[in-house]
Amino acid sequence: MAVLKHAWERVRDYAIFESERDAYPQSFSEELNEQCGRILFVVSIITSVAWLPYIYLDAMLHPEEPLLPVIRIGLSVFSVAIFILYISKRFLQYNMLFLVLIGAYLAIGCGLITALADADPVYVGGYIFILTVMALVPVDRRYALVIIAASLLTFFVVGRFENISFNRASDRYSLQDLSSATVVAIAFIYLMHNTRLASWLKSRKIEQQSEEMRSDKEKIDSLLLNILPPVVAEELKGQGYVKPVFYPAATIVFTDFVGFTKISETLTPDQLVRELDSAFSRFDRVMDKYGLEKLKTIGDSYMYAGGVPLPNATHAIDAVLGALEIQSFVEQSNLEKSQSGRPVFEIRIGINSGPLMAGVVGEKKFVYDVWGDSVNLASRMESSGGKGRINISESTYARIKDYFETEARGQVLAKNKGAVGMYFVKGLKKEYASDPEGRTPNERFQAIYRKIQEENITP
């Protein structure tokens, strides 16, 4: 059974039963070559044996013509040679040429055989059949017309040397059939050629439209991924909406440049945009590095989250690590600016962890956003913080205290929240840092971090 299956797969590979094409050729000539390749396997097999049974009949009907069996055997040998070249898969660009050669041998050979047989009506019938078949072969119409012309020329020239006369009514009838078949064959050659050309042009147009649609879809998907998290974008594309999700624990971070409005008055609009673009682009790279989700920017404020839309056990640690890198970047940037006499931007960062809701809002402009008291408290952490400091809540402190050095601030009044426990993050603890500032995790910390992720332990 396996042998038969393998044999069938080999036949499918070489024969006309090919899978649907991924793309259509760029030129019509290449399209015809591919169509010829789809039937060449079968055609070469058929023509290699088609004329062999007639050798015996030729010997009975026209024993005086020894050339007839030679011509018929020649077609078999020629077809076998073409078959071998085809299955070698080394000359696929010559499929149409191979089919033209087989067709030429078949048509011209048939014209020669019919003439040598003195235009016997039996042979004329077979000749008419061959000429008609030429109209169905998917070769360039110029080749098909040349083959028919060469075949008829061979028939009439050899017939003249053979002293064929069409004086009998039956001979004239056969000649009339041959003439009618030639006209029909030529007409069908033009019709089939134009039909194939129109079909190819239509297929190319459809393919181009499909490619444009794919390109547009990729652009839309890319745009969607720029404004929404990947899992949220996939849900929106698949269902047409995004169901709000409750997260029992996530971490929200707000950043804000202190005195931004006043500083912006000293800059031109272009300078201001470049400054913000430089800072926020770096923040975006920090998001990618720590698996954080950028939520939005409003003016000089940048908001991001850890643990959404994909929940994880390290959301608070990730958020604080990201905040430390942002803090380090701003400090380094300010140092360079002060040396060149440019205004510096001091940053405040506020962090809170807790439950929240997340989802997509808007119909025309989608926005992935978060809601809840935890979000409001994170905003208060930022506004109640200090220049160049990372201010965190009790909830976040409880999750990161084992790994980071902190400075307790006690109970601090926050707008609409009353007295709230707050802490400044100073950096990673010495045993977990690879730098004196405590901003880069070492291998020991990385090992603990991986363990938390693997075991999904909430820190």
Tab-separated table of C-alpha atoms in Angstrom, residues 95 112 122 161 199 231 293 361:
chain	number	residue	atom	x	y	z
A	95	ASN	CA	8.482	22.810	-21.513
A	112	LEU	CA	4.088	12.788	-44.560
A	122	VAL	CA	-8.472	6.137	-43.704
A	161	PHE	CA	5.920	13.635	-55.909
A	199	SER	CA	-7.614	34.242	-18.332
A	231	VAL	CA	-3.061	39.813	22.176
A	293	GLU	CA	3.066	47.792	28.201
A	361	VAL	CA	-12.215	52.284	24.388
